[in-house]
Coordinates of C-alpha atoms in Angstrom, one line a residue:
M792 CA 16.0 149.3 -86.7
T793 CA 15.0 147.0 -83.8
I794 CA 16.7 149.3 -81.4
F795 CA 14.8 152.3 -82.9
F796 CA 11.5 150.5 -82.2
C797 CA 12.5 149.5 -78.7
L798 CA 13.5 153.1 -77.9
L799 CA 10.2 154.4 -79.5
G800 CA 8.3 151.9 -77.4
L801 CA 10.1 152.9 -74.2
L802 CA 9.5 156.6 -75.0
F803 CA 5.7 155.9 -75.5
L804 CA 5.6 153.9 -72.3
G805 CA 7.4 156.6 -70.4
E806 CA 5.0 159.2 -71.7
R807 CA 2.0 157.1 -70.6
I808 CA 3.5 156.5 -67.1
G809 CA 4.2 160.2 -66.8
K810 CA 0.6 161.1 -67.7
Y811 CA -0.7 158.5 -65.3
L812 CA 1.4 160.0 -62.5
L813 CA 0.3 163.5 -63.3
I814 CA -3.4 162.5 -63.3
N815 CA -2.9 160.9 -59.9
Y816 CA -1.1 164.0 -58.6
F817 CA -3.8 166.3 -60.0
F818 CA -6.7 164.5 -58.4
R819 CA -5.0 164.5 -55.0
Q820 CA -4.5 168.3 -54.9
P821 CA -6.7 170.4 -52.7
S822 CA -8.5 173.2 -54.5
S823 CA -6.4 176.4 -54.4
T824 CA -9.3 178.7 -55.1
T825 CA -11.8 177.6 -52.4
K826 CA -13.9 180.6 -51.4
E827 CA -15.8 181.0 -48.2
S828 CA -18.8 182.6 -49.9
L829 CA -20.3 179.2 -50.8
K830 CA -21.7 177.8 -47.6
P831 CA -22.1 174.1 -48.1
E832 CA -24.3 173.8 -45.0
E833 CA -26.9 176.2 -46.6
L834 CA -27.0 174.7 -50.1
Q835 CA -28.5 171.5 -51.5
V836 CA -27.0 169.8 -54.5
S837 CA -29.3 167.8 -56.8
I838 CA -27.4 165.1 -58.5
L839 CA -29.1 163.9 -61.7
Q840 CA -28.1 160.5 -62.8
P841 CA -29.6 158.9 -66.0
I842 CA -29.3 155.2 -65.4
L843 CA -29.3 152.4 -67.9
S844 CA -28.6 148.9 -66.6
G845 CA -26.1 146.6 -68.2
D846 CA -22.7 147.9 -66.9
P847 CA -21.2 145.4 -64.5
T848 CA -19.9 148.1 -62.3
L849 CA -23.1 150.1 -62.2
W850 CA -24.3 149.1 -58.7
D851 CA -20.8 149.6 -57.2
C852 CA -20.6 153.1 -58.7
L853 CA -24.1 154.1 -57.5
S854 CA -23.4 152.8 -54.0
R855 CA -20.0 154.5 -53.7
N856 CA -21.7 157.8 -54.6
L857 CA -24.2 157.3 -51.8
E858 CA -21.3 156.7 -49.4
M859 CA -19.5 159.9 -50.6
K860 CA -18.4 162.3 -47.8
T861 CA -19.5 165.9 -48.4
C862 CA -20.5 168.9 -46.4
Y863 CA -23.3 169.6 -48.9
T864 CA -26.8 168.3 -48.5
T865 CA -27.4 166.1 -51.5
E866 CA -30.4 164.6 -53.3
F867 CA -29.9 161.9 -55.9
L868 CA -32.4 161.7 -58.7
W869 CA -32.0 158.4 -60.4
L870 CA -33.6 158.6 -63.8
I871 CA -34.5 155.2 -65.2
D872 CA -36.6 153.8 -68.1
D873 CA -40.0 152.4 -67.4
D874 CA -39.1 149.2 -69.2
D875 CA -35.7 148.6 -67.5
A876 CA -36.7 146.0 -64.9
V877 CA -33.1 145.4 -63.9
A878 CA -32.6 149.1 -63.1
H879 CA -35.9 149.2 -61.1
L880 CA -34.8 146.2 -59.0
G881 CA -31.2 147.3 -58.5
C882 CA -32.0 150.9 -57.7
R883 CA -34.7 149.8 -55.2
Q884 CA -32.3 147.5 -53.5
L885 CA -29.7 150.2 -53.1
I886 CA -32.3 152.6 -51.8
E887 CA -33.2 150.0 -49.1
Q888 CA -29.5 149.4 -48.4
Y889 CA -28.9 153.2 -47.8
P890 CA -32.0 154.4 -46.0
D891 CA -30.3 157.6 -44.9
A892 CA -29.5 158.7 -48.4
N893 CA -31.8 161.1 -50.1
V894 CA -32.6 159.2 -53.3
R895 CA -35.6 159.7 -55.6
L896 CA -36.2 157.0 -58.2
I897 CA -37.9 158.6 -61.2
S898 CA -39.2 156.1 -63.9
L899 CA -39.7 157.6 -67.3
P900 CA -41.5 156.5 -70.5
P901 CA -39.5 156.3 -73.7
P902 CA -38.8 159.7 -75.3
L903 CA -40.0 160.7 -78.8
D904 CA -37.8 159.4 -81.6
E905 CA -36.1 162.7 -82.3
I906 CA -35.0 163.2 -78.7
S907 CA -31.9 161.7 -77.1
P908 CA -33.0 159.3 -74.2
K909 CA -30.3 160.8 -71.9
T910 CA -31.3 164.4 -72.7
F911 CA -34.9 163.5 -72.1
K912 CA -34.1 162.0 -68.7
L913 CA -32.1 165.1 -67.7
I914 CA -34.8 167.5 -68.7
E915 CA -37.4 165.5 -66.8
G916 CA -35.1 165.2 -63.8
L917 CA -34.4 168.9 -63.8
K918 CA -38.1 169.5 -63.4
E919 CA -38.1 167.4 -60.2
A920 CA -34.8 168.7 -58.7
N921 CA -35.0 170.7 -55.5
G922 CA -31.3 171.7 -55.2
D923 CA -29.7 175.1 -55.4
I924 CA -27.0 173.6 -57.5
I925 CA -27.6 171.0 -60.3
A926 CA -25.0 168.3 -60.9
V927 CA -25.2 165.8 -63.8
L928 CA -23.4 162.6 -63.2
D929 CA -23.1 159.6 -65.5
D930 CA -24.2 156.3 -63.9
D931 CA -20.6 154.9 -64.3
T932 CA -19.0 157.9 -62.5
I933 CA -17.9 157.9 -58.8
L934 CA -17.5 161.2 -57.1
P935 CA -14.5 161.3 -54.7
D936 CA -14.9 162.3 -51.1
G937 CA -14.8 166.1 -51.0
G938 CA -15.3 166.3 -54.8
L939 CA -18.1 168.7 -54.5
E940 CA -16.1 170.9 -52.1
Q941 CA -13.3 171.0 -54.6
C942 CA -15.4 171.7 -57.7
L943 CA -18.4 173.9 -56.7
P944 CA -16.5 176.9 -55.3
F945 CA -15.4 177.7 -58.9
L946 CA -19.0 178.5 -59.7
E947 CA -18.7 181.6 -57.5
Q948 CA -16.3 183.2 -60.0
P949 CA -18.1 185.7 -62.2
E950 CA -16.8 184.3 -65.5
V951 CA -17.6 180.6 -64.6
G952 CA -21.0 179.1 -65.5
V953 CA -20.2 175.4 -65.3
A954 CA -17.7 173.3 -63.5
F955 CA -16.8 169.7 -64.4
G956 CA -14.4 167.0 -63.5
L957 CA -12.0 165.0 -65.6
P958 CA -12.7 161.3 -66.1
Y959 CA -10.6 158.7 -64.4
Y960 CA -11.4 155.1 -64.9
L961 CA -10.9 152.6 -62.1
N962 CA -12.0 149.4 -63.8
F963 CA -9.1 147.1 -64.7
S964 CA -11.1 143.8 -64.2
N965 CA -10.4 142.4 -67.7
L966 CA -8.4 143.2 -70.8
W967 CA -11.0 145.4 -72.5
S968 CA -11.7 147.4 -69.3
T969 CA -8.0 147.8 -68.8
L970 CA -7.5 149.1 -72.3
V971 CA -10.4 151.6 -72.0
S972 CA -9.1 152.7 -68.6
C973 CA -5.6 153.3 -70.0
V974 CA -6.8 155.3 -73.0
V975 CA -9.2 157.5 -70.9
N976 CA -6.8 158.0 -68.0
G977 CA -3.8 158.6 -70.4
N978 CA -5.7 161.3 -72.3
S979 CA -7.5 163.1 -69.4
L980 CA -4.8 165.8 -69.0

């Protein structure tokens, strides 16, 4: 019986390692359906990010997005709560640290009780967006270099109305983060 459980454990471990390798392979693939009809130099992408302080990786995620390499003109709309002093301070520091980045900090009052705070922020952010393309990005998400170039051409296909990426967690700083990262990364594909 012990051998059975050892073999079962090895099989499970092999399956997880296989998924991990497939995820890494997938994210390193260039897009096979890039079209020349989307001209990145002529389009602006508005990236709406509802922000709530508290995540220890928040400031690193936001700064890495500001450092992202892309051919598209981008504007970041950081949507924060009026009463989130930590978010106000942290966002202002990042805006000062990246003066060439096009970031607008939009502070919002609390929504009505029956409205989701995240949905409320996105609706208000959409009203302020200037981009030809709207992207919604969680505050704990990092866009890879060239990620917009890989994703957005799919929007040119007539049957496509939305494009999205698969989550891939990078935080292995402690046991809990490692467990969450393994679950998310192992189930992305």
